PDB file of C-alpha atoms and ligand atoms in Angstrom:
ATOM      1  CA  MET A  27      -8.582   4.332   6.130  1.00 41.00           C
ATOM      2  CA  SER A  28     -11.737   4.685   3.928  1.00 40.00           C
ATOM      3  CA  ALA A  29     -12.857   7.028   1.045  1.00 39.00           C
ATOM      4  CA  ASN A  30     -16.508   6.486   1.427  1.00 41.00           C
ATOM      5  CA  SER A  31     -18.695   6.584   4.820  1.00 34.00           C
ATOM      6  CA  PRO A  32     -18.759   3.667   6.972  1.00 33.00           C
ATOM      7  CA  ALA A  33     -18.717   0.267   4.713  1.00 41.00           C
ATOM      8  CA  PRO A  34     -19.313  -3.360   6.125  1.00 39.00           C
ATOM      9  CA  ALA A  35     -15.888  -4.376   7.690  1.00 41.00           C
ATOM     10  CA  ARG A  36     -13.841  -5.858   4.545  1.00 52.00           C
ATOM     11  CA  ARG A  37     -12.873  -9.896   4.838  1.00 60.00           C
ATOM     12  CA  ARG A  38      -9.406  -9.427   6.911  1.00 58.00           C
ATOM     13  CA  SER A  39      -7.307 -12.418   7.882  1.00 55.00           C
ATOM     14  CA  ARG A  40      -6.961 -13.013  11.817  1.00 53.00           C
ATOM     15  CA  ARG A  41      -5.461  -9.647  13.339  1.00 56.00           C
ATOM     16  CA  GLN A  42      -1.234 -11.156  13.365  1.00 62.00           C
ATOM     17  CA  GLU A  43       0.621  -9.783  16.935  1.00 76.00           C
ATOM     18  CA  THR A  44       1.654  -6.019  16.272  1.00 87.00           C
ATOM     19  CA  ARG A  45       5.022  -5.456  17.500  1.00 93.00           C
ATOM     20  CA  LEU A  46       7.701  -3.064  16.868  1.00 97.00           C
ATOM     21  CA  TRP A  47      10.768  -4.013  14.053  1.00 96.00           C
ATOM     22  CA  ARG A  48      13.827  -1.948  14.474  1.00 97.00           C
ATOM     23  CA  VAL A  49      16.306  -3.579  11.429  1.00 98.00           C
ATOM     24  CA  PRO A  50      18.997  -2.893   9.351  1.00 98.00           C
ATOM     25  CA  VAL A  51      18.659  -1.309   5.532  1.00 98.00           C
ATOM     26  CA  VAL A  52      20.180  -4.416   3.349  1.00 98.00           C
ATOM     27  CA  ARG A  53      19.385  -2.855  -0.596  1.00 98.00           C
ATOM     28  CA  VAL A  54      18.508  -0.404  -2.169  1.00 98.00           C
ATOM     29  CA  GLU A  55      16.836  -0.793  -5.594  1.00 98.00           C
ATOM     30  CA  ARG A  56      15.459   1.548  -7.827  1.00 98.00           C
ATOM     31  CA  VAL A  57      13.125  -0.367  -9.462  1.00 97.00           C
ATOM     32  CA  THR A  58      11.596   2.637 -11.586  1.00 98.00           C
ATOM     33  CA  PRO A  59      12.837   6.148 -11.984  1.00 98.00           C
ATOM     34  CA  ARG A  60      10.194   7.236  -9.622  1.00 98.00           C
ATOM     35  CA  LEU A  61       9.933   3.438  -6.691  1.00 98.00           C
ATOM     36  CA  ALA A  62      12.646   2.435  -4.621  1.00 98.00           C
ATOM     37  CA  ARG A  63      12.667  -0.698  -2.812  1.00 98.00           C
ATOM     38  CA  VAL A  64      14.432  -0.700   0.302  1.00 98.00           C
ATOM     39  CA  THR A  65      15.031  -4.584   1.716  1.00 98.00           C
ATOM     40  CA  VAL A  66      15.156  -5.846   4.978  1.00 98.00           C
ATOM     41  CA  ARG A  67      17.072  -8.283   6.600  1.00 98.00           C
ATOM     42  CA  ASP A  68      16.984 -10.004  10.163  1.00 97.00           C
ATOM     43  CA  ASP A  69      16.705 -12.709  12.289  1.00 96.00           C
ATOM     44  CA  SER A  70      13.480 -11.248  13.927  1.00 94.00           C
ATOM     45  CA  LEU A  71      11.702 -11.135  10.907  1.00 94.00           C
ATOM     46  CA  ALA A  72      11.417 -15.001  10.933  1.00 90.00           C
ATOM     47  CA  GLU A  73       8.613 -13.717  13.609  1.00 89.00           C
ATOM     48  CA  LEU A  74       6.868 -11.709  11.181  1.00 88.00           C
ATOM     49  CA  ALA A  75       3.296 -13.330  10.010  1.00 78.00           C
ATOM     50  CA  GLY A  76       2.649 -12.958   6.781  1.00 76.00           C
ATOM     51  CA  ALA A  77      -0.714 -12.527   6.096  1.00 72.00           C
ATOM     52  CA  GLY A  78      -0.464 -11.611   2.145  1.00 79.00           C
ATOM     53  CA  THR A  79      -2.286  -8.899  -0.264  1.00 90.00           C
ATOM     54  CA  ASP A  80      -2.215  -5.807   1.303  1.00 92.00           C
ATOM     55  CA  GLN A  81      -0.843  -6.226   4.703  1.00 94.00           C
ATOM     56  CA  HIS A  82       0.931  -2.630   6.049  1.00 95.00           C
ATOM     57  CA  VAL A  83       2.888  -2.040   8.465  1.00 96.00           C
ATOM     58  CA  MET A  84       3.406   1.484   9.999  1.00 97.00           C
ATOM     59  CA  ILE A  85       6.563   3.374   9.529  1.00 98.00           C
ATOM     60  CA  TYR A  86       8.454   5.401  12.600  1.00 98.00           C
ATOM     61  CA  LEU A  87      10.472   8.933  11.310  1.00 98.00           C
ATOM     62  CA  TYR A  88      12.210   9.788  14.113  1.00 97.00           C
ATOM     63  CA  PRO A  89      14.407  13.129  13.665  1.00 94.00           C
ATOM     64  CA  GLY A  90      18.317  12.195  13.573  1.00 88.00           C
ATOM     65  CA  ASP A  91      19.364  13.068  15.994  1.00 90.00           C
ATOM     66  CA  VAL A  92      17.260  11.497  18.978  1.00 93.00           C
ATOM     67  CA  VAL A  93      19.180   9.026  21.056  1.00 93.00           C
ATOM     68  CA  LEU A  94      15.766   6.199  20.832  1.00 95.00           C
ATOM     69  CA  PRO A  95      16.197   3.664  24.147  1.00 93.00           C
ATOM     70  CA  GLU A  96      17.214  -0.109  23.920  1.00 93.00           C
ATOM     71  CA  PRO A  97      15.216  -2.642  23.296  1.00 94.00           C
ATOM     72  CA  LEU A  98      13.094  -0.241  21.100  1.00 96.00           C
ATOM     73  CA  THR A  99      10.187  -2.039  21.698  1.00 96.00           C
ATOM     74  CA  LEU A 100       6.688  -0.111  21.598  1.00 95.00           C
ATOM     75  CA  GLU A 101       6.614   0.154  24.800  1.00 95.00           C
ATOM     76  CA  SER A 102       9.573   2.061  25.492  1.00 96.00           C
ATOM     77  CA  ALA A 103       8.767   4.198  21.904  1.00 96.00           C
ATOM     78  CA  ARG A 104       5.237   5.238  23.524  1.00 94.00           C
ATOM     79  CA  GLY A 105       7.459   5.782  26.772  1.00 94.00           C
ATOM     80  CA  LEU A 106       9.894   8.395  24.705  1.00 94.00           C
ATOM     81  CA  TRP A 107       6.640  10.233  23.202  1.00 92.00           C
ATOM     82  CA  SER A 108       6.909  13.459  26.086  1.00 91.00           C
ATOM     83  CA  GLN A 109       9.996  13.614  24.590  1.00 92.00           C
ATOM     84  CA  VAL A 110       9.642  12.983  20.496  1.00 94.00           C
ATOM     85  CA  ARG A 111       6.629  11.157  18.477  1.00 94.00           C
ATOM     86  CA  PRO A 112       7.823   9.696  15.297  1.00 96.00           C
ATOM     87  CA  MET A 113       6.347  11.053  12.033  1.00 97.00           C
ATOM     88  CA  THR A 114       4.526   8.114  10.774  1.00 97.00           C
ATOM     89  CA  ARG A 115       3.739   6.453   7.816  1.00 98.00           C
ATOM     90  CA  THR A 116       1.722   3.400   6.022  1.00 98.00           C
ATOM     91  CA  TYR A 117       3.258   1.696   3.523  1.00 98.00           C
ATOM     92  CA  THR A 118       2.853  -1.960   1.810  1.00 97.00           C
ATOM     93  CA  VAL A 119       5.098  -5.529   1.775  1.00 96.00           C
ATOM     94  CA  ARG A 120       5.965  -5.937  -1.137  1.00 96.00           C
ATOM     95  CA  ARG A 121       7.856  -9.165  -0.228  1.00 94.00           C
ATOM     96  CA  HIS A 122       8.120 -11.078   2.533  1.00 93.00           C
ATOM     97  CA  ASP A 123      10.535 -13.490   2.394  1.00 93.00           C
ATOM     98  CA  PRO A 124      11.134 -16.085   5.230  1.00 89.00           C
ATOM     99  CA  VAL A 125      13.583 -18.102   4.393  1.00 92.00           C
ATOM    100  CA  THR A 126      15.623 -15.117   4.373  1.00 96.00           C
ATOM    101  CA  ASN A 127      14.258 -12.744   6.331  1.00 96.00           C
ATOM    102  CA  GLU A 128      13.822 -10.821   3.744  1.00 97.00           C
ATOM    103  CA  VAL A 129      11.318  -8.074   3.545  1.00 97.00           C
ATOM    104  CA  ASP A 130      11.060  -5.328   0.199  1.00 97.00           C
ATOM    105  CA  PHE A 131       8.904  -2.426   0.633  1.00 98.00           C
ATOM    106  CA  ASP A 132       8.087  -0.444  -2.945  1.00 98.00           C
ATOM    107  CA  PHE A 133       8.343   3.437  -1.588  1.00 98.00           C
ATOM    108  CA  VAL A 134       7.197   6.445  -4.457  1.00 98.00           C
ATOM    109  CA  LEU A 135       9.487   8.674  -5.087  1.00 98.00           C
ATOM    110  CA  HIS A 136       7.246  12.350  -5.052  1.00 97.00           C
ATOM    111  CA  GLY A 137       9.454  14.559  -4.083  1.00 91.00           C
ATOM    112  CA  ASP A 138      11.326  16.290  -0.954  1.00 88.00           C
ATOM    113  CA  SER A 139       7.936  17.172   0.596  1.00 90.00           C
ATOM    114  CA  GLY A 140       6.949  14.066   1.545  1.00 96.00           C
ATOM    115  CA  PRO A 141       8.931  12.603   5.198  1.00 97.00           C
ATOM    116  CA  ALA A 142       9.359   8.372   4.397  1.00 98.00           C
ATOM    117  CA  SER A 143       9.370   9.874   0.388  1.00 98.00           C
ATOM    118  CA  ALA A 144      12.213  12.008   0.956  1.00 97.00           C
ATOM    119  CA  TRP A 145      13.683   8.892   3.627  1.00 97.00           C
ATOM    120  CA  ALA A 146      13.699   6.479   0.395  1.00 98.00           C
ATOM    121  CA  GLU A 147      15.626   9.215  -1.622  1.00 97.00           C
ATOM    122  CA  ARG A 148      18.639   9.077   0.605  1.00 97.00           C
ATOM    123  CA  VAL A 149      18.484   6.416   2.605  1.00 98.00           C
ATOM    124  CA  GLY A 150      20.909   3.423   2.525  1.00 98.00           C
ATOM    125  CA  VAL A 151      23.017   0.104   2.841  1.00 98.00           C
ATOM    126  CA  GLY A 152      22.783   0.103   6.954  1.00 97.00           C
ATOM    127  CA  ASP A 153      20.475   2.567   7.653  1.00 97.00           C
ATOM    128  CA  GLU A 154      17.734   1.152   9.956  1.00 97.00           C
ATOM    129  CA  LEU A 155      14.179   1.038   9.402  1.00 98.00           C
ATOM    130  CA  ILE A 156      11.869   1.406  12.321  1.00 98.00           C
ATOM    131  CA  PHE A 157       7.576  -0.183  11.364  1.00 98.00           C
ATOM    132  CA  VAL A 158       5.225  -1.126  13.644  1.00 96.00           C
ATOM    133  CA  GLY A 159       2.983  -3.744  11.947  1.00 93.00           C
ATOM    134  CA  PRO A 160       1.600  -5.951  10.691  1.00 91.00           C
ATOM    135  CA  SER A 161      -2.111  -4.941   9.860  1.00 89.00           C
ATOM    136  CA  PRO A 162      -4.369  -7.467   8.968  1.00 87.00           C
ATOM    137  CA  ALA A 163      -4.629  -8.625   4.903  1.00 91.00           C
ATOM    138  CA  TYR A 164      -7.478  -7.977   2.679  1.00 93.00           C
ATOM    139  CA  GLN A 165      -8.572 -11.404   2.011  1.00 93.00           C
ATOM    140  CA  PRO A 166     -10.835 -12.129  -1.815  1.00 95.00           C
ATOM    141  CA  ASP A 167     -14.271 -12.773  -1.715  1.00 96.00           C
ATOM    142  CA  PRO A 168     -14.282 -16.356  -3.313  1.00 95.00           C
ATOM    143  CA  ALA A 169     -17.921 -16.128  -3.650  1.00 96.00           C
ATOM    144  CA  ALA A 170     -17.314 -13.611  -5.991  1.00 98.00           C
ATOM    145  CA  ASP A 171     -17.835 -14.288 -10.151  1.00 98.00           C
ATOM    146  CA  TRP A 172     -14.727 -11.506 -10.649  1.00 98.00           C
ATOM    147  CA  TYR A 173     -12.276  -9.128 -10.095  1.00 98.00           C
ATOM    148  CA  LEU A 174     -12.165  -5.119  -9.763  1.00 98.00           C
ATOM    149  CA  LEU A 175      -8.708  -4.002  -8.894  1.00 98.00           C
ATOM    150  CA  ALA A 176      -7.290  -0.184  -9.165  1.00 98.00           C
ATOM    151  CA  GLY A 177      -5.177   1.924  -7.453  1.00 98.00           C
ATOM    152  CA  ASP A 178      -1.902   4.000  -8.527  1.00 98.00           C
ATOM    153  CA  GLU A 179       1.302   3.352  -8.214  1.00 98.00           C
ATOM    154  CA  THR A 180       0.999   3.428  -4.555  1.00 98.00           C
ATOM    155  CA  ALA A 181      -1.298   0.573  -4.453  1.00 98.00           C
ATOM    156  CA  LEU A 182       0.999  -1.616  -6.146  1.00 98.00           C
ATOM    157  CA  PRO A 183       2.339  -3.748  -3.909  1.00 97.00           C
ATOM    158  CA  ALA A 184      -1.406  -4.200  -2.793  1.00 97.00           C
ATOM    159  CA  ILE A 185      -2.761  -5.040  -6.505  1.00 98.00           C
ATOM    160  CA  ALA A 186       0.386  -7.570  -7.829  1.00 97.00           C
ATOM    161  CA  SER A 187      -0.622  -8.829  -4.155  1.00 95.00           C
ATOM    162  CA  ILE A 188      -3.862  -9.806  -4.626  1.00 96.00           C
ATOM    163  CA  LEU A 189      -3.340 -11.397  -8.167  1.00 97.00           C
ATOM    164  CA  ARG A 190      -1.794 -14.060  -6.936  1.00 94.00           C
ATOM    165  CA  VAL A 191      -4.431 -14.847  -4.756  1.00 94.00           C
ATOM    166  CA  LEU A 192      -7.589 -15.036  -7.017  1.00 96.00           C
ATOM    167  CA  PRO A 193      -8.754 -17.625  -8.072  1.00 95.00           C
ATOM    168  CA  GLU A 194      -7.091 -18.753 -10.980  1.00 94.00           C
ATOM    169  CA  ASP A 195     -11.131 -19.615 -12.650  1.00 96.00           C
ATOM    170  CA  LYS A 196     -12.134 -15.861 -12.026  1.00 97.00           C
ATOM    171  CA  ARG A 197     -11.831 -13.197 -14.628  1.00 97.00           C
ATOM    172  CA  ALA A 198      -9.826 -10.334 -13.277  1.00 98.00           C
ATOM    173  CA  LEU A 199      -9.291  -6.822 -14.087  1.00 98.00           C
ATOM    174  CA  ALA A 200      -6.789  -4.702 -12.808  1.00 98.00           C
ATOM    175  CA  PHE A 201      -6.126  -1.009 -13.425  1.00 98.00           C
ATOM    176  CA  VAL A 202      -3.473   1.069 -12.491  1.00 98.00           C
ATOM    177  CA  GLU A 203      -2.585   4.463 -12.655  1.00 98.00           C
ATOM    178  CA  ILE A 204       1.618   5.721 -13.129  1.00 98.00           C
ATOM    179  CA  ALA A 205       3.021   8.831 -14.061  1.00 98.00           C
ATOM    180  CA  ASP A 206       4.434   7.168 -17.932  1.00 98.00           C
ATOM    181  CA  ALA A 207       5.425   3.987 -19.155  1.00 98.00           C
ATOM    182  CA  ALA A 208       8.784   3.521 -17.187  1.00 98.00           C
ATOM    183  CA  GLU A 209       7.191   3.125 -14.468  1.00 98.00           C
ATOM    184  CA  GLU A 210       5.484   0.010 -15.449  1.00 98.00           C
ATOM    185  CA  GLN A 211       6.239  -2.622 -13.990  1.00 97.00           C
ATOM    186  CA  PRO A 212       6.801  -6.849 -14.644  1.00 96.00           C
ATOM    187  CA  VAL A 213       3.680  -8.241 -12.965  1.00 96.00           C
ATOM    188  CA  PRO A 214       1.422  -9.811 -15.041  1.00 95.00           C
ATOM    189  CA  GLY A 215      -2.287  -9.199 -15.215  1.00 96.00           C
ATOM    190  CA  ILE A 216      -2.213  -5.016 -14.918  1.00 98.00           C
ATOM    191  CA  THR A 217      -3.503  -2.569 -17.109  1.00 98.00           C
ATOM    192  CA  TRP A 218      -1.372   0.341 -17.528  1.00 98.00           C
ATOM    193  CA  LEU A 219      -3.148   3.809 -17.095  1.00 98.00           C
ATOM    194  CA  HIS A 220       0.107   6.626 -17.956  1.00 98.00           C
ATOM    195  CA  ARG A 221      -1.012   9.678 -16.330  1.00 98.00           C
ATOM    196  CA  GLY A 222       0.727  11.909 -20.035  1.00 96.00           C
ATOM    197  CA  GLY A 223       2.140  14.842 -17.828  1.00 97.00           C
ATOM    198  CA  VAL A 224      -0.583  16.074 -15.078  1.00 98.00           C
ATOM    199  CA  PRO A 225       0.988  15.841 -12.082  1.00 97.00           C
ATOM    200  CA  ALA A 226      -0.445  13.034  -9.702  1.00 97.00           C
ATOM    201  CA  GLY A 227      -3.514  13.511  -7.374  1.00 97.00           C
ATOM    202  CA  GLU A 228      -5.466  15.384 -10.183  1.00 97.00           C
ATOM    203  CA  CYS A 229      -5.389  13.280 -13.166  1.00 97.00           C
ATOM    204  CA  THR A 230      -9.127  11.106 -14.232  1.00 98.00           C
ATOM    205  CA  VAL A 231      -7.538   8.213 -16.470  1.00 98.00           C
ATOM    206  CA  LEU A 232      -8.650   6.113 -13.460  1.00 98.00           C
ATOM    207  CA  VAL A 233     -12.394   6.983 -13.995  1.00 98.00           C
ATOM    208  CA  ASP A 234     -12.243   7.639 -17.585  1.00 98.00           C
ATOM    209  CA  THR A 235     -11.005   4.063 -18.238  1.00 98.00           C
ATOM    210  CA  ILE A 236     -12.949   2.088 -15.703  1.00 98.00           C
ATOM    211  CA  ARG A 237     -16.442   4.029 -17.130  1.00 98.00           C
ATOM    212  CA  ALA A 238     -15.135   2.850 -20.764  1.00 98.00           C
ATOM    213  CA  ALA A 239     -14.417  -0.571 -20.145  1.00 98.00           C
ATOM    214  CA  GLU A 240     -16.964  -3.568 -20.812  1.00 97.00           C
ATOM    215  CA  LEU A 241     -17.211  -5.236 -17.282  1.00 97.00           C
ATOM    216  CA  PRO A 242     -17.940  -8.624 -16.363  1.00 97.00           C
ATOM    217  CA  GLY A 243     -21.244  -9.470 -15.623  1.00 96.00           C
ATOM    218  CA  GLY A 244     -22.097 -11.367 -12.268  1.00 97.00           C
ATOM    219  CA  LEU A 245     -21.121 -10.740  -8.454  1.00 98.00           C
ATOM    220  CA  PRO A 246     -18.005  -7.870  -8.182  1.00 98.00           C
ATOM    221  CA  GLU A 247     -15.712  -7.677  -5.564  1.00 98.00           C
ATOM    222  CA  VAL A 248     -13.650  -3.904  -6.275  1.00 98.00           C
ATOM    223  CA  TRP A 249     -10.677  -3.719  -4.106  1.00 98.00           C
ATOM    224  CA  MET A 250      -9.478  -0.245  -4.936  1.00 98.00           C
ATOM    225  CA  ALA A 251      -6.613   2.800  -3.346  1.00 98.00           C
ATOM    226  CA  GLY A 252      -5.427   5.626  -3.763  1.00 98.00           C
ATOM    227  CA  GLU A 253      -5.540   9.174  -3.939  1.00 98.00           C
ATOM    228  CA  ARG A 254      -8.746  10.260  -2.114  1.00 98.00           C
ATOM    229  CA  ALA A 255     -10.280  11.810  -5.026  1.00 98.00           C
ATOM    230  CA  ALA A 256      -9.658   9.193  -7.772  1.00 98.00           C
ATOM    231  CA  MET A 257     -11.186   6.579  -5.204  1.00 98.00           C
ATOM    232  CA  LEU A 258     -14.365   8.769  -4.786  1.00 98.00           C
ATOM    233  CA  ALA A 259     -14.862   9.259  -8.169  1.00 98.00           C
ATOM    234  CA  VAL A 260     -14.536   5.654  -9.468  1.00 98.00           C
ATOM    235  CA  ARG A 261     -16.884   4.882  -6.292  1.00 98.00           C
ATOM    236  CA  ALA A 262     -19.497   7.291  -7.565  1.00 98.00           C
ATOM    237  CA  HIS A 263     -19.460   5.331 -10.672  1.00 98.00           C
ATOM    238  CA  LEU A 264     -19.358   2.207 -10.179  1.00 98.00           C
ATOM    239  CA  LEU A 265     -22.570   2.642  -7.325  1.00 98.00           C
ATOM    240  CA  ASP A 266     -24.293   5.552 -10.056  1.00 98.00           C
ATOM    241  CA  GLU A 267     -23.833   4.451 -13.137  1.00 98.00           C
ATOM    242  CA  ARG A 268     -23.137   0.757 -12.787  1.00 97.00           C
ATOM    243  CA  GLY A 269     -25.750  -0.181 -10.229  1.00 97.00           C
ATOM    244  CA  PHE A 270     -22.854  -1.716  -8.004  1.00 98.00           C
ATOM    245  CA  PRO A 271     -23.905  -3.350  -4.666  1.00 97.00           C
ATOM    246  CA  ARG A 272     -21.891  -0.574  -2.028  1.00 97.00           C
ATOM    247  CA  GLN A 273     -20.788  -3.431  -0.048  1.00 96.00           C
ATOM    248  CA  ARG A 274     -18.960  -4.928  -3.154  1.00 97.00           C
ATOM    249  CA  VAL A 275     -16.952  -1.821  -4.450  1.00 97.00           C
ATOM    250  CA  ARG A 276     -13.840  -1.201  -1.129  1.00 91.00           C
ATOM    251  CA  PRO A 277     -11.896   1.969  -1.364  1.00 97.00           C
ATOM    252  CA  THR A 278      -9.198   3.615   0.896  1.00 97.00           C
ATOM    253  CA  THR A 279      -7.683   5.931   0.994  1.00 98.00           C
ATOM    254  CA  TYR A 280      -3.777   5.756   0.647  1.00 98.00           C
ATOM    255  CA  TRP A 281      -2.713   9.633   0.567  1.00 98.00           C
ATOM    256  CA  ARG A 282      -4.888  12.653  -0.069  1.00 98.00           C
ATOM    257  CA  LEU A 283      -3.691  15.507  -2.204  1.00 98.00           C
ATOM    258  CA  GLY A 284      -2.155  18.693  -0.410  1.00 97.00           C
ATOM    259  CA  GLU A 285      -2.412  16.782   3.373  1.00 97.00           C
ATOM    260  CA  SER A 286       0.322  15.810   4.433  1.00 95.00           C
ATOM    261  CA  GLY A 287       0.231  11.840   6.744  1.00 89.00           C
ATOM    262  CA  ASN A 288      -2.254   8.852   6.513  1.00 76.00           C
TER     263      ASN A 288
HETATM  264  C1  LIG B   9      -2.113   1.011   4.306  1.00 97.08           C
HETATM  265  C2  LIG B   9      -1.970   2.088   3.052  1.00 97.08           C
HETATM  266  C3  LIG B   9      -0.512   1.769   2.516  1.00 97.08           C
HETATM  267  C4  LIG B   9      -0.234   2.554   2.081  1.00 97.08           C
HETATM  268  N1  LIG B   9       1.447   1.727   0.890  1.00 97.08           N
HETATM  269  C5  LIG B   9       1.925   2.377   0.664  1.00 97.08           C
HETATM  270  C6  LIG B   9       2.713   1.458  -0.901  1.00 97.08           C
HETATM  271  O1  LIG B   9       3.294   0.349  -0.394  1.00 97.08           O
HETATM  272  N2  LIG B   9       4.291   1.549  -1.240  1.00 97.08           N
HETATM  273  C7  LIG B   9       4.267   3.808  -1.234  1.00 97.08           C
HETATM  274  O2  LIG B   9       4.437   4.611  -1.967  1.00 97.08           O
HETATM  275  N3  LIG B   9       2.797   4.814  -0.574  1.00 97.08           N
HETATM  276  C8  LIG B   9       1.670   3.613   0.030  1.00 97.08           C
HETATM  277  N4  LIG B   9       1.167   4.223   0.578  1.00 97.08           N
HETATM  278  C9  LIG B   9       0.467   5.686   0.232  1.00 97.08           C
HETATM  279  C10 LIG B   9       1.815   6.801   1.038  1.00 97.08           C
HETATM  280  O3  LIG B   9       1.567   6.035   2.899  1.00 97.08           O
HETATM  281  C11 LIG B   9       1.748   8.034   1.147  1.00 97.08           C
HETATM  282  O4  LIG B   9       1.531   8.640   0.258  1.00 97.08           O
HETATM  283  C12 LIG B   9       1.485   9.176   1.603  1.00 97.08           C
HETATM  284  O5  LIG B   9       2.101  10.155   2.512  1.00 97.08           O
HETATM  285  C13 LIG B   9       3.444   9.073   1.499  1.00 97.08           C
HETATM  286  O6  LIG B   9       4.159  10.401   2.862  1.00 97.08           O
HETATM  287  P1  LIG B   9       5.470  11.550   2.587  1.00 97.08           P
HETATM  288  O7  LIG B   9       5.711  11.201   4.375  1.00 97.08           O
HETATM  289  O8  LIG B   9       6.080  11.011   1.142  1.00 97.08           O
HETATM  290  O9  LIG B   9       4.403  11.788   1.812  1.00 97.08           O
HETATM  291  P2  LIG B   9       3.488  13.354   2.846  1.00 97.08           P
HETATM  292  O10 LIG B   9       3.863  14.195   3.685  1.00 97.08           O
HETATM  293  O11 LIG B   9       1.962  11.965   3.378  1.00 97.08           O
HETATM  294  O12 LIG B   9       2.899  14.523   1.940  1.00 97.08           O
HETATM  295  C14 LIG B   9       3.486  15.573   1.052  1.00 97.08           C
HETATM  296  C15 LIG B   9       2.545  15.770   0.049  1.00 97.08           C
HETATM  297  O13 LIG B   9       3.028  15.002  -0.732  1.00 97.08           O
HETATM  298  C16 LIG B   9       1.831  14.325  -1.603  1.00 97.08           C
HETATM  299  N5  LIG B   9       1.855  13.328  -1.865  1.00 97.08           N
HETATM  300  C17 LIG B   9       1.803  12.443  -0.719  1.00 97.08           C
HETATM  301  N6  LIG B   9       1.966  10.427  -1.782  1.00 97.08           N
HETATM  302  C18 LIG B   9       1.519  10.849  -2.637  1.00 97.08           C
HETATM  303  C19 LIG B   9       1.990  10.345  -3.707  1.00 97.08           C
HETATM  304  N7  LIG B   9       2.290   8.987  -3.740  1.00 97.08           N
HETATM  305  N8  LIG B   9       2.353  10.907  -5.240  1.00 97.08           N
HETATM  306  C20 LIG B   9       2.119  11.897  -5.550  1.00 97.08           C
HETATM  307  N9  LIG B   9       2.454  12.716  -4.390  1.00 97.08           N
HETATM  308  C21 LIG B   9       1.884  12.279  -3.315  1.00 97.08           C
HETATM  309  C22 LIG B   9       0.506  14.893  -0.680  1.00 97.08           C
HETATM  310  O14 LIG B   9      -0.694  14.627  -1.049  1.00 97.08           O
HETATM  311  C23 LIG B   9       1.221  15.554   0.003  1.00 97.08           C
HETATM  312  O15 LIG B   9       0.571  17.306  -0.283  1.00 97.08           O
HETATM  313  C24 LIG B   9       0.009   3.470   1.335  1.00 97.08           C
HETATM  314  C25 LIG B   9      -1.031   3.794   2.029  1.00 97.08           C
HETATM  315  C26 LIG B   9      -2.116   3.626   3.033  1.00 97.08           C
HETATM  316  C27 LIG B   9      -2.365   3.898   3.659  1.00 97.08           C
END
């Protein structure tokens, strides 16, 4: 979902085969007070093609009392649509281990008003996770002189992955907005920005910090994702005040304040 008017196509890895996965939860970890890491493991995940960086999936949330067809595939799930449609939400693959066939997803816990956040609050070992994907992933442009990554905690799984693949000889700045110091994770290379009590989606710390930052010269590439208004503010600053080339700034709306779904 782009936060701006039509942007040039992103460099993306080739589209992987999209299929539906119905896999057991084997671990749930509260990584920080407001972040649940849900790990699934299944032999079928050996076939989940790992494209890296911001690769994401669509999580299917069914009402608890629904009887799902066996096997549950994209086709059989669609066949059920006339009776029940799942609620869908998008989440990034935080880690995919092709040896253990484990996949981690990091859920920001933002309260019970969101079905995905509420599910992650109460999910336990042995529950199942149903998702469709994966999406193709962003591939950084090796021609860039430096990289700017920015977002809130929902973008942290993607930013952590992108940081791992950036050319080592190029400079990268990564700004991630979080509630407070308790939400910091041991990801090297990130400048943490605390909201200081301001609610998520109402805080301007991301654009304020980038506006005040001394940014390198040369050809930039900007990847950013988070709440829509924050993305628009950073984009406007980079284009209008910094004069960045439009096609080098790639904002993605991950969520919208006051609106459900994505
Ligand atoms: C490509 C992509 C990848 C994403 N990857 C991740 C990821 O790895 N981890 C992750 O946590 N999120 C990720 N998101 C964001 C996530 O999909 C949204 O936050 C989604 O709205 C959460 O669904 P929900 O059911 O919990 O809340 P919704 O039903 O969508 O929203 C309910 C209410 O909560 C508010 N809300 C939604 N998200 C947040 C939030 N983060 N903080 C505060 N308030 C919020 C809404 O404005 C609304 O008022 C991703 C989004 C996209 C598009």
